Tab-separated table of C-alpha atoms in Angstrom:
chain	number	residue	atom	x	y	z
A	1	MET	CA	133.073	123.623	55.457
A	2	PHE	CA	134.750	121.497	52.748
A	3	GLU	CA	137.664	123.589	52.043
A	4	ALA	CA	139.937	121.074	53.619
A	5	ALA	CA	138.726	118.267	51.386
A	6	GLU	CA	139.442	120.200	48.309
A	7	THR	CA	143.334	120.314	48.680
A	8	GLY	CA	143.947	117.124	47.027
A	9	HIS	CA	144.980	114.686	49.713
A	10	THR	CA	147.210	111.881	48.216
A	11	ILE	CA	149.201	108.694	49.435
A	12	ASP	CA	151.702	107.323	47.252
A	13	GLU	CA	151.896	103.828	46.250
A	14	ARG	CA	154.748	102.884	48.208
A	15	THR	CA	153.762	104.384	51.428
A	16	PHE	CA	150.059	102.772	50.860
A	17	GLU	CA	151.754	99.195	50.074
A	18	ARG	CA	153.771	99.700	53.353
A	19	ASP	CA	151.185	100.585	55.828
A	20	LEU	CA	148.300	98.350	54.414
A	21	PRO	CA	149.163	95.030	55.776
A	22	ALA	CA	149.220	96.098	59.356
A	23	LEU	CA	145.937	98.219	59.133
A	24	ARG	CA	144.166	95.495	57.726
A	25	GLU	CA	145.543	93.136	60.382
A	26	ALA	CA	144.542	95.608	62.916
A	27	LEU	CA	141.003	96.276	61.361
A	28	VAL	CA	140.065	92.687	61.268
A	29	ASN	CA	141.264	92.054	64.965
A	30	ALA	CA	139.210	94.993	66.268
A	31	GLN	CA	136.230	93.546	64.099
A	32	TYR	CA	136.508	90.196	65.811
A	33	ASP	CA	136.836	91.587	69.205
A	34	LEU	CA	133.629	93.773	68.383
A	35	SER	CA	131.845	90.547	67.371
A	36	GLU	CA	133.024	88.589	70.260
A	37	SER	CA	132.093	91.210	72.774
A	38	ARG	CA	128.734	92.636	71.277
A	39	THR	CA	129.919	95.856	72.984
A	40	CYS	CA	127.896	97.948	70.678
A	41	ALA	CA	126.649	98.092	66.850
A	42	VAL	CA	128.582	100.028	64.474
A	43	ALA	CA	126.546	102.025	61.701
A	44	ILE	CA	128.704	103.723	59.183
A	45	LEU	CA	126.658	106.566	57.053
A	46	VAL	CA	128.571	107.184	53.618
A	47	ASN	CA	127.279	110.109	51.864
A	48	GLY	CA	128.759	112.763	49.671
A	49	VAL	CA	128.867	114.252	46.138
A	50	ASP	CA	128.475	111.974	43.132
A	51	GLY	CA	131.894	110.496	42.047
A	52	ALA	CA	133.696	110.746	45.279
A	53	GLY	CA	134.208	106.876	45.675
A	54	LYS	CA	131.858	105.967	48.027
A	55	GLY	CA	130.868	102.830	46.899
A	56	GLU	CA	134.460	101.932	45.775
A	57	THR	CA	135.886	102.760	49.197
A	58	VAL	CA	133.106	100.206	51.052
A	59	ASN	CA	133.658	97.532	48.377
A	60	LEU	CA	137.402	97.855	49.192
A	61	LEU	CA	136.806	97.770	53.134
A	62	ASN	CA	134.602	94.821	52.563
A	63	THR	CA	137.667	92.799	51.275
A	64	TRP	CA	139.884	94.319	53.990
A	65	MET	CA	137.657	92.976	56.665
A	66	ASP	CA	135.637	89.599	57.240
A	67	PRO	CA	132.342	90.356	54.930
A	68	ARG	CA	130.431	87.665	57.080
A	69	TYR	CA	129.672	90.232	59.816
A	70	ILE	CA	129.257	93.362	57.561
A	71	ARG	CA	126.174	94.333	55.677
A	72	VAL	CA	126.102	97.154	52.928
A	73	HIS	CA	122.732	98.706	52.255
A	74	GLY	CA	122.457	101.044	49.333
A	75	ILE	CA	119.696	103.753	50.142
A	76	GLY	CA	117.522	104.823	47.130
A	77	PRO	CA	114.205	106.067	46.539
A	78	ALA	CA	111.602	104.570	49.027
A	79	THR	CA	109.759	101.745	47.942
A	80	GLU	CA	105.913	101.229	48.317
A	81	GLU	CA	105.952	99.296	51.194
A	82	GLU	CA	108.401	101.745	52.922
A	83	ARG	CA	106.104	104.973	51.881
A	84	GLN	CA	103.506	103.307	53.778
A	85	ARG	CA	105.296	103.837	56.992
A	86	PRO	CA	106.960	106.706	58.715
A	87	ASP	CA	110.304	107.928	57.046
A	88	LEU	CA	112.504	106.635	59.519
A	89	TRP	CA	111.144	103.012	59.608
A	90	ARG	CA	113.276	101.668	56.707
A	91	PHE	CA	116.328	102.873	58.413
A	92	TRP	CA	115.142	100.902	61.796
A	93	ARG	CA	114.680	97.794	59.727
A	94	ILE	CA	118.347	97.676	58.748
A	95	LEU	CA	119.988	98.597	61.945
A	96	PRO	CA	123.132	96.442	62.854
A	97	PRO	CA	122.804	94.077	65.857
A	98	ARG	CA	125.391	94.421	68.662
A	99	GLY	CA	128.710	93.159	67.550
A	100	ARG	CA	128.066	93.747	63.693
A	101	ILE	CA	129.033	96.343	61.266
A	102	SER	CA	126.720	98.157	58.712
A	103	PHE	CA	127.546	100.665	56.022
A	104	LEU	CA	124.651	102.721	54.727
A	105	ILE	CA	125.537	104.234	51.237
A	106	GLY	CA	123.388	106.994	51.313
A	107	SER	CA	121.276	107.394	54.831
A	108	TRP	CA	118.613	109.301	56.331
A	109	TYR	CA	120.262	112.566	55.405
A	110	THR	CA	119.715	111.697	51.688
A	111	GLN	CA	116.128	112.601	51.139
A	112	PRO	CA	116.119	115.817	53.447
A	113	ILE	CA	119.114	116.986	51.430
A	114	LEU	CA	117.615	116.539	48.098
A	115	GLU	CA	114.185	117.950	48.748
A	116	ARG	CA	115.915	121.022	49.924
A	117	ALA	CA	118.178	121.375	47.146
A	118	TYR	CA	115.696	120.976	44.533
A	119	GLY	CA	113.479	123.548	46.435
A	120	ARG	CA	110.895	120.945	47.312
A	121	SER	CA	110.801	121.776	51.066
A	122	GLY	CA	111.311	125.092	52.663
A	123	ARG	CA	113.885	126.306	55.084
A	124	GLY	CA	111.702	125.780	58.121
A	125	GLU	CA	111.028	122.247	57.091
A	126	PHE	CA	114.802	121.435	56.482
A	127	GLU	CA	115.683	122.665	59.877
A	128	ARG	CA	112.942	120.462	61.744
A	129	ASN	CA	114.113	117.348	59.751
A	130	LEU	CA	117.793	117.903	60.949
A	131	ARG	CA	116.618	118.586	64.627
A	132	GLU	CA	114.801	115.189	64.473
A	133	LEU	CA	117.726	113.485	63.074
A	134	ASN	CA	119.977	114.927	65.829
A	135	ARG	CA	117.434	113.460	68.352
A	136	PHE	CA	117.321	110.113	66.485
A	137	GLU	CA	120.992	109.991	66.501
A	138	LYS	CA	121.311	110.717	70.323
A	139	MET	CA	118.795	107.949	70.839
A	140	LEU	CA	120.821	105.451	68.837
A	141	SER	CA	123.999	106.490	70.466
A	142	ASP	CA	122.393	106.398	74.045
A	143	GLU	CA	121.074	102.681	73.136
A	144	GLY	CA	124.866	101.534	72.228
A	145	VAL	CA	124.986	102.098	68.383
A	146	LEU	CA	128.360	103.666	67.285
A	147	LEU	CA	127.583	106.017	64.613
A	148	LEU	CA	130.364	106.847	62.091
A	149	LYS	CA	129.192	109.573	59.693
A	150	LEU	CA	131.308	110.016	56.579
A	151	TRP	CA	131.045	112.782	53.941
A	152	PHE	CA	132.987	112.310	50.784
A	153	HIS	CA	133.862	115.334	49.155
A	154	LEU	CA	135.331	116.332	45.639
A	155	SER	CA	135.751	120.056	44.537
A	156	LYS	CA	133.633	121.105	41.467
A	157	LYS	CA	136.494	120.858	39.113
A	158	ARG	CA	137.678	117.430	40.359
A	159	GLN	CA	133.816	115.985	40.195
A	160	ARG	CA	133.468	117.140	36.359
A	161	ALA	CA	136.823	115.461	35.554
A	162	ARG	CA	135.811	112.172	37.660
A	163	LEU	CA	132.567	112.028	35.719
A	164	GLU	CA	133.978	112.683	32.514
A	165	GLY	CA	136.678	110.062	33.173
A	166	LEU	CA	134.164	107.340	34.075
A	167	SER	CA	131.870	108.246	31.079
A	168	ALA	CA	134.670	107.884	28.682
A	169	GLU	CA	135.482	104.362	29.569
A	170	ARG	CA	133.204	101.406	28.261
A	171	GLU	CA	133.604	99.616	31.626
A	172	THR	CA	132.641	102.484	33.842
A	173	ARG	CA	130.262	104.626	31.739
A	174	TRP	CA	127.348	102.744	33.418
A	175	ARG	CA	128.158	104.310	36.730
A	176	VAL	CA	127.355	107.823	35.649
A	177	THR	CA	123.551	108.606	35.339
A	178	LYS	CA	121.500	111.428	34.328
A	179	ALA	CA	120.935	112.440	37.922
A	180	ASP	CA	124.677	112.697	38.200
A	181	TRP	CA	125.132	115.252	35.828
A	182	GLN	CA	122.009	116.856	37.040
A	183	HIS	CA	123.423	117.142	40.457
A	184	PHE	CA	126.680	118.328	39.037
A	185	ARG	CA	124.777	121.218	37.418
A	186	MET	CA	123.316	122.269	40.842
A	187	TYR	CA	126.770	121.766	42.428
A	188	ASP	CA	126.963	125.059	44.260
A	189	ARG	CA	123.457	124.965	45.593
A	190	PHE	CA	123.928	121.272	46.576
A	191	VAL	CA	126.962	121.820	48.325
A	192	ARG	CA	125.612	125.013	50.165
A	193	VAL	CA	122.692	122.775	51.389
A	194	CYS	CA	125.077	119.969	52.414
A	195	GLY	CA	127.144	122.317	54.313
A	196	GLU	CA	124.448	123.656	56.283
A	197	ALA	CA	123.415	120.007	57.064
A	198	LEU	CA	126.697	118.788	58.219
A	199	ARG	CA	126.792	122.085	60.620
A	200	GLU	CA	123.704	121.340	62.348
A	201	THR	CA	124.128	117.695	62.727
A	202	SER	CA	127.788	117.193	63.650
A	203	THR	CA	127.243	116.577	67.416
A	204	ALA	CA	129.481	115.175	70.027
A	205	GLU	CA	127.773	111.804	69.912
A	206	ALA	CA	127.696	111.695	65.987
A	207	PRO	CA	130.257	114.043	64.340
A	208	TRP	CA	130.805	114.192	60.695
A	209	LEU	CA	134.322	113.488	58.974
A	210	VAL	CA	134.713	115.030	55.752
A	211	VAL	CA	137.020	112.958	53.351
A	212	ASP	CA	138.632	114.173	50.441
A	213	GLY	CA	137.733	111.530	47.672
A	214	SER	CA	140.172	112.649	45.079
A	215	ASP	CA	142.692	110.128	45.687
A	216	TRP	CA	141.433	106.411	46.354
A	217	ARG	CA	144.326	105.438	48.491
A	218	TYR	CA	143.996	108.401	50.762
A	219	ARG	CA	140.275	107.961	51.125
A	220	SER	CA	140.404	104.329	51.615
A	221	MET	CA	143.072	104.642	54.299
A	222	THR	CA	141.569	107.574	55.978
A	223	VAL	CA	138.020	105.614	56.501
A	224	ALA	CA	139.815	102.351	57.483
A	225	ARG	CA	141.951	104.341	60.371
A	226	THR	CA	138.612	106.287	61.394
A	227	MET	CA	136.707	102.957	61.691
A	228	LEU	CA	139.931	101.169	63.600
A	229	GLU	CA	140.168	104.239	66.177
A	230	ALA	CA	136.488	104.397	66.827
A	231	ILE	CA	135.857	100.751	67.322
A	232	ARG	CA	138.914	100.294	69.443
A	233	GLY	CA	137.961	103.307	71.608
A	234	ARG	CA	134.574	101.922	72.083
A	235	LEU	CA	136.102	98.509	73.224
A	236	LYS	CA	138.370	100.310	75.808
A	237	VAL	CA	135.673	101.997	77.199
A	238	ALA	CA	133.504	98.746	77.511
A	239	ARG	CA	136.449	97.224	79.290
A	240	ARG	CA	136.475	99.736	82.145
A	241	PRO	CA	134.678	98.666	85.425
A	242	PRO	CA	131.178	100.150	85.896
A	243	SER	CA	131.008	102.956	88.159
A	244	ALA	CA	128.211	104.841	89.754
A	245	PRO	CA	126.981	107.907	87.942
A	246	ARG	CA	128.137	110.867	89.426
A	247	TYR	CA	124.682	112.682	89.908
A	248	PRO	CA	121.493	111.237	90.694
A	249	VAL	CA	118.537	111.076	88.265
A	250	LEU	CA	116.136	113.648	89.035
A	251	LEU	CA	112.725	114.333	87.459
A	252	PRO	CA	110.521	117.389	88.233
A	253	ALA	CA	107.519	116.087	90.218
A	254	LEU	CA	104.246	116.469	88.284
A	255	ASP	CA	101.861	114.668	90.647
A	256	GLY	CA	100.746	112.146	88.307
A	257	GLU	CA	99.659	109.695	90.661
A	258	GLU	CA	96.843	112.169	91.403
A	259	ILE	CA	95.678	111.747	87.801
A	260	ILE	CA	95.017	107.975	88.392
A	261	GLU	CA	93.564	108.463	91.924
A	262	ARG	CA	90.976	110.941	90.515
A	263	LEU	CA	89.613	108.274	87.936
A	264	ASP	CA	85.978	107.448	89.003
A	265	LEU	CA	86.184	103.419	89.329
A	266	THR	CA	82.211	103.283	90.233
A	267	ARG	CA	81.222	103.661	86.856
A	268	THR	CA	79.157	100.648	85.512
A	269	LEU	CA	77.200	99.617	82.655
A	270	ALA	CA	73.888	97.622	83.272
A	271	LYS	CA	73.568	94.060	81.961
A	272	LYS	CA	70.574	95.030	80.090
A	273	ASP	CA	72.483	97.975	78.296
A	274	TYR	CA	75.717	96.203	77.474
A	275	GLN	CA	74.892	94.128	74.977
A	276	ARG	CA	72.995	96.853	72.973
A	277	ARG	CA	75.838	99.488	73.234
A	278	LEU	CA	78.349	96.700	72.694
A	279	GLU	CA	76.838	95.924	69.443
A	280	ARG	CA	76.330	99.393	68.470
A	281	GLN	CA	79.978	100.351	68.757
A	282	GLN	CA	81.185	97.234	67.289
A	283	GLY	CA	78.854	97.992	64.143
A	284	ARG	CA	80.125	101.646	64.118
A	285	LEU	CA	83.764	100.055	64.083
A	286	ALA	CA	83.051	97.788	61.327
A	287	VAL	CA	81.434	100.640	59.093
A	288	LEU	CA	84.569	103.027	59.806
A	289	THR	CA	87.184	100.329	58.808
A	290	ARG	CA	85.352	99.689	55.428
A	291	HIS	CA	85.137	103.521	54.577
A	292	LYS	CA	87.050	104.407	51.546
A	293	GLY	CA	89.424	106.970	53.666
A	294	PHE	CA	90.445	104.359	55.718
A	295	ARG	CA	92.886	103.057	52.988
A	296	ARG	CA	94.940	105.832	53.706
A	297	LEU	CA	95.125	105.299	57.609
A	298	PRO	CA	97.355	103.407	59.427
A	299	VAL	CA	95.960	102.682	62.994
A	300	VAL	CA	98.066	101.750	66.275
A	301	VAL	CA	96.062	100.990	69.416
A	302	VAL	CA	98.060	100.391	72.717
A	303	PHE	CA	96.609	98.874	75.531
A	304	GLU	CA	98.430	99.176	78.939
A	305	GLY	CA	97.174	98.377	82.569
A	306	PHE	CA	97.555	96.251	85.721
A	307	ASP	CA	97.554	92.861	85.604
A	308	ALA	CA	93.868	91.248	85.327
A	309	ALA	CA	92.547	94.935	84.309
A	310	GLY	CA	90.488	93.074	81.217
A	311	LYS	CA	93.236	93.978	78.373
A	312	GLY	CA	92.719	90.897	76.817
A	313	SER	CA	88.828	90.953	76.853
A	314	ALA	CA	88.946	94.724	75.722
A	315	ILE	CA	91.221	93.356	72.660
A	316	ARG	CA	88.887	90.853	71.723
A	317	ARG	CA	85.636	93.255	71.448
A	318	VAL	CA	87.603	95.546	69.365
A	319	THR	CA	88.990	92.393	66.874
A	320	GLU	CA	85.418	90.914	66.722
A	321	ALA	CA	84.403	94.176	64.831
A	322	LEU	CA	87.448	93.843	62.302
A	323	ASP	CA	88.030	91.920	59.264
A	324	ALA	CA	90.851	89.395	60.419
A	325	ARG	CA	92.994	90.459	57.251
A	326	LEU	CA	93.110	94.121	58.622
A	327	TYR	CA	94.602	93.736	62.031
A	328	THR	CA	97.573	92.274	63.980
A	329	ILE	CA	97.712	91.941	67.670
A	330	VAL	CA	101.476	92.173	69.041
A	331	PRO	CA	101.808	90.860	72.404
A	332	ILE	CA	104.735	92.399	74.182
A	333	SER	CA	106.768	90.346	76.906
A	334	ALA	CA	110.291	90.200	77.882
A	335	PRO	CA	112.565	90.835	74.966
A	336	SER	CA	114.181	88.210	72.887
A	337	GLU	CA	118.014	87.625	72.379
A	338	GLU	CA	117.529	89.440	68.931
A	339	GLU	CA	115.608	92.231	70.496
A	340	ARG	CA	118.174	92.871	73.097
A	341	ALA	CA	120.822	93.140	70.460
A	342	GLN	CA	118.979	96.172	69.054
A	343	PRO	CA	118.048	99.653	70.191
A	344	TYR	CA	114.986	99.448	72.491
A	345	LEU	CA	112.278	100.912	70.274
A	346	TRP	CA	113.507	98.622	67.206
A	347	ARG	CA	111.120	95.875	68.155
A	348	PHE	CA	107.923	98.340	68.176
A	349	TRP	CA	109.445	100.056	64.784
A	350	ARG	CA	109.345	96.753	62.942
A	351	HIS	CA	105.541	96.020	63.722
A	352	LEU	CA	104.087	99.473	62.443
A	353	PRO	CA	101.173	98.968	60.388
A	354	ARG	CA	100.932	99.833	56.604
A	355	ARG	CA	98.057	102.255	55.461
A	356	GLY	CA	94.485	100.822	55.723
A	357	ALA	CA	95.564	98.237	58.580
A	358	VAL	CA	95.596	98.077	62.314
A	359	THR	CA	98.132	97.006	64.844
A	360	VAL	CA	97.146	96.266	68.493
A	361	PHE	CA	99.851	96.268	71.064
A	362	ASP	CA	98.969	94.192	74.195
A	363	ARG	CA	101.501	96.240	76.228
A	364	SER	CA	103.930	98.306	74.533
A	365	TRP	CA	107.052	100.697	74.252
A	366	TYR	CA	105.808	101.777	77.565
A	367	GLY	CA	107.321	98.855	79.440
A	368	ARG	CA	110.580	100.892	79.677
A	369	VAL	CA	108.867	103.509	82.065
A	370	LEU	CA	106.843	100.855	83.878
A	371	VAL	CA	108.132	97.328	84.400
A	372	GLU	CA	111.662	98.267	83.488
A	373	ARG	CA	111.758	101.259	85.682
A	374	VAL	CA	110.248	99.310	88.749
A	375	GLU	CA	112.131	96.132	88.479
A	376	GLY	CA	115.566	97.815	87.898
A	377	LEU	CA	115.753	96.302	84.503
A	378	CYS	CA	117.386	99.278	83.114
A	379	THR	CA	119.269	102.207	84.547
A	380	PRO	CA	117.236	105.475	85.900
A	381	SER	CA	118.932	107.411	83.096
A	382	ASP	CA	117.876	104.880	80.604
A	383	TRP	CA	113.908	105.191	81.851
A	384	ALA	CA	114.359	109.006	82.468
A	385	ARG	CA	115.490	109.715	78.912
A	386	ALA	CA	112.783	107.201	77.509
A	387	TYR	CA	109.685	109.891	78.123
A	388	GLY	CA	111.331	111.999	75.257
A	389	GLU	CA	112.253	109.370	73.351
A	390	ILE	CA	108.640	108.048	73.432
A	391	ASN	CA	107.250	111.416	72.428
A	392	ASP	CA	109.475	111.772	69.481
A	393	PHE	CA	108.530	108.193	68.452
A	394	GLU	CA	104.700	109.077	68.698
A	395	GLU	CA	105.025	112.249	66.961
A	396	GLN	CA	106.743	110.559	64.021
A	397	LEU	CA	103.749	108.180	63.733
A	398	VAL	CA	101.197	110.947	63.890
A	399	ALA	CA	103.158	113.004	61.313
A	400	HIS	CA	102.861	110.377	59.199
A	401	GLY	CA	99.178	110.225	59.761
A	402	THR	CA	98.764	107.350	61.957
A	403	VAL	CA	95.859	107.223	64.068
A	404	LEU	CA	97.406	106.606	67.564
A	405	VAL	CA	94.791	105.518	70.461
A	406	LYS	CA	96.337	104.841	73.932
A	407	PHE	CA	94.445	103.053	76.779
A	408	TRP	CA	95.385	102.772	80.447
A	409	LEU	CA	92.826	100.576	81.829
A	410	HIS	CA	92.750	100.868	85.759
A	411	VAL	CA	91.474	98.773	88.574
A	412	SER	CA	91.853	99.077	92.385
A	413	ALA	CA	93.872	97.168	94.308
A	414	ASP	CA	90.924	94.901	95.866
A	415	GLU	CA	89.288	94.539	92.508
A	416	GLN	CA	92.904	93.286	91.286
A	417	LEU	CA	93.007	90.638	94.150
A	418	ARG	CA	89.510	89.373	93.637
A	419	ARG	CA	90.255	88.640	89.964
A	420	PHE	CA	93.563	86.960	91.008
A	421	LYS	CA	91.585	84.764	93.176
A	422	GLU	CA	88.904	83.923	90.462
A	423	ARG	CA	91.715	83.130	88.075
A	424	GLN	CA	93.270	80.462	90.377
A	425	THR	CA	89.869	78.534	91.128
A	426	THR	CA	88.793	78.572	87.453
A	427	SER	CA	90.364	75.899	85.591
A	428	PHE	CA	90.091	77.653	82.021
A	429	LYS	CA	91.418	80.733	83.479
A	430	ARG	CA	94.135	79.373	85.726
A	431	PHE	CA	96.804	79.778	82.759
A	432	LYS	CA	96.202	83.459	83.117
A	433	ILE	CA	97.784	83.698	86.847
A	434	THR	CA	101.548	83.347	87.298
A	435	ARG	CA	103.873	84.001	90.340
A	436	GLU	CA	104.970	87.152	88.639
A	437	ASP	CA	101.608	88.646	88.653
A	438	TRP	CA	101.390	87.944	92.670
A	439	ARG	CA	105.032	89.577	92.850
A	440	ASN	CA	104.227	92.640	90.815
A	441	ARG	CA	101.056	93.073	92.977
A	442	GLU	CA	103.608	93.250	95.977
A	443	LYS	CA	105.243	96.423	94.208
A	444	ARG	CA	101.824	98.128	93.270
A	445	PRO	CA	102.674	101.269	95.070
A	446	ALA	CA	105.730	101.621	93.072
A	447	TYR	CA	103.944	100.581	89.863
A	448	GLU	CA	101.201	103.371	90.515
A	449	ALA	CA	103.821	106.104	90.940
A	450	ALA	CA	105.585	105.056	87.655
A	451	VAL	CA	102.008	105.129	85.791
A	452	GLY	CA	101.297	108.612	87.362
A	453	ASP	CA	104.580	109.730	85.842
A	454	MET	CA	103.940	108.085	82.459
A	455	VAL	CA	100.586	109.489	82.001
A	456	ALA	CA	101.862	113.011	83.027
A	457	ARG	CA	104.944	112.960	80.735
A	458	THR	CA	103.580	111.117	77.482
A	459	SER	CA	99.829	112.373	77.433
A	460	THR	CA	100.446	114.738	74.705
A	461	GLU	CA	97.978	116.685	72.707
A	462	ILE	CA	98.752	114.472	69.521
A	463	ALA	CA	98.838	111.237	71.340
A	464	PRO	CA	96.903	111.725	74.750
A	465	TRP	CA	96.224	108.660	76.908
A	466	THR	CA	92.699	107.611	77.605
A	467	LEU	CA	92.234	106.366	81.357
A	468	VAL	CA	89.478	103.767	81.556
A	469	ALA	CA	87.901	102.740	84.699
A	470	ALA	CA	87.937	99.131	84.264
A	471	GLU	CA	86.209	97.946	87.632
A	472	ASP	CA	83.170	97.193	85.534
A	473	LYS	CA	84.375	95.163	82.581
A	474	PRO	CA	81.307	95.751	80.481
A	475	PHE	CA	81.757	99.535	80.981
A	476	ALA	CA	85.433	99.402	80.033
A	477	ARG	CA	85.027	97.491	76.819
A	478	VAL	CA	82.184	99.847	75.578
A	479	LYS	CA	84.346	102.941	76.591
A	480	VAL	CA	87.267	101.483	74.551
A	481	LEU	CA	85.274	100.859	71.541
A	482	LYS	CA	83.554	104.179	71.569
A	483	THR	CA	86.766	106.179	72.064
A	484	LEU	CA	88.462	104.151	68.930
A	485	CYS	CA	85.513	104.980	67.028
A	486	ASP	CA	85.451	108.543	67.750
A	487	ARG	CA	89.300	108.804	66.986
A	488	LEU	CA	88.810	107.180	63.530
A	489	GLU	CA	85.853	108.977	62.774
A	490	ALA	CA	87.838	112.409	63.414
A	491	ALA	CA	90.631	111.339	61.237
A	492	LEU	CA	88.234	110.309	58.401
């Protein structure tokens, strides 16, 4: 895997000085074209053996380009805040927006490789981590992120010489740590694990480039030329006129609509029983969130449903039972300019709760397979692949220990119409009804089909949907509270 990078590539000073001005000019021009067009985001992963010049190369490239449009992130051990969330959370936070470039010195590969090299994870776990990262990078690529993955390499002999040379000089000895020498003693095992990681994760969307790190001129020019070629290639593709896909997007029928149609909407709760059951479940929820074990649980509650299905009133009954310091409500509407510059799931990752906290999503990441699908706000290929991306996302949440509870509140078309009219004629409810609500109602058959597909494709064993008959609001509220309490109780 690394043999070609151990041959000692060099560029002489004369050639370097001759070629550098033109390369720098082209690189800066490509950077400005990228910034102006906002064609894609560029994330450059900088990994490799210690002493191979990763930091020096990034610092040099930062001087060759306009640093105002570049961010450099050094990836070290996870902080306490980062350990409170799933592993990829901290990388989602630093993804560059469209039109910008970010260097990640160290990356999402660092921890899995170190865990495997030190023997703290087995082969099965390591392979699962690599498969997860392949899916993550495929999703980023599909969402318009240009991924460049660089591996800076040195032979064992050259790494020793490099570390000894840095240690011998007063000005540079600080750059060599005990961990660097420890890694050197593990060189053979470390390189074997890294080779396996690179082979398994060098994909068509995000291939690895192995760079010989022994000569600073060679490695710097190699990385700069690679960046230039990749950015120019992406800009060239973006300038092509759009064309229709060769093949239609086809999904196997799962008869998801029948799941919704079978829901018994006649379920009701008598007024005399409602208050008693409501107070009982709210009290139960309050006690559960004060349990000492709750401090280790992040909780995510998702509310989806037709307009006027009672999502807001159900959320209020949940939050009435919670300490206001424990929960956050995240209402989801059309994405902002900042959110449109990022991959679709970015705006949901950023709101994930720490342990011992609750985040309530009033609508959620399911918008891609509901409103965006029905309204044509994304391409068929976008919403078709979203089912798998959502399942991956939720699998990561659950693997981290998150209690994930998803509710679909369902009402009939007749009941929805009655509630719409009531909102129009009630002064303090008038703000709840908009032209968009009426327009969405006209497309209800299309929404029902989308809901059916959503439930069929994303109601998994680890993250099932709870379908709530919401024709009777009291029944729906108690059902929501009881389900949430049952899930929390099982987790505790």
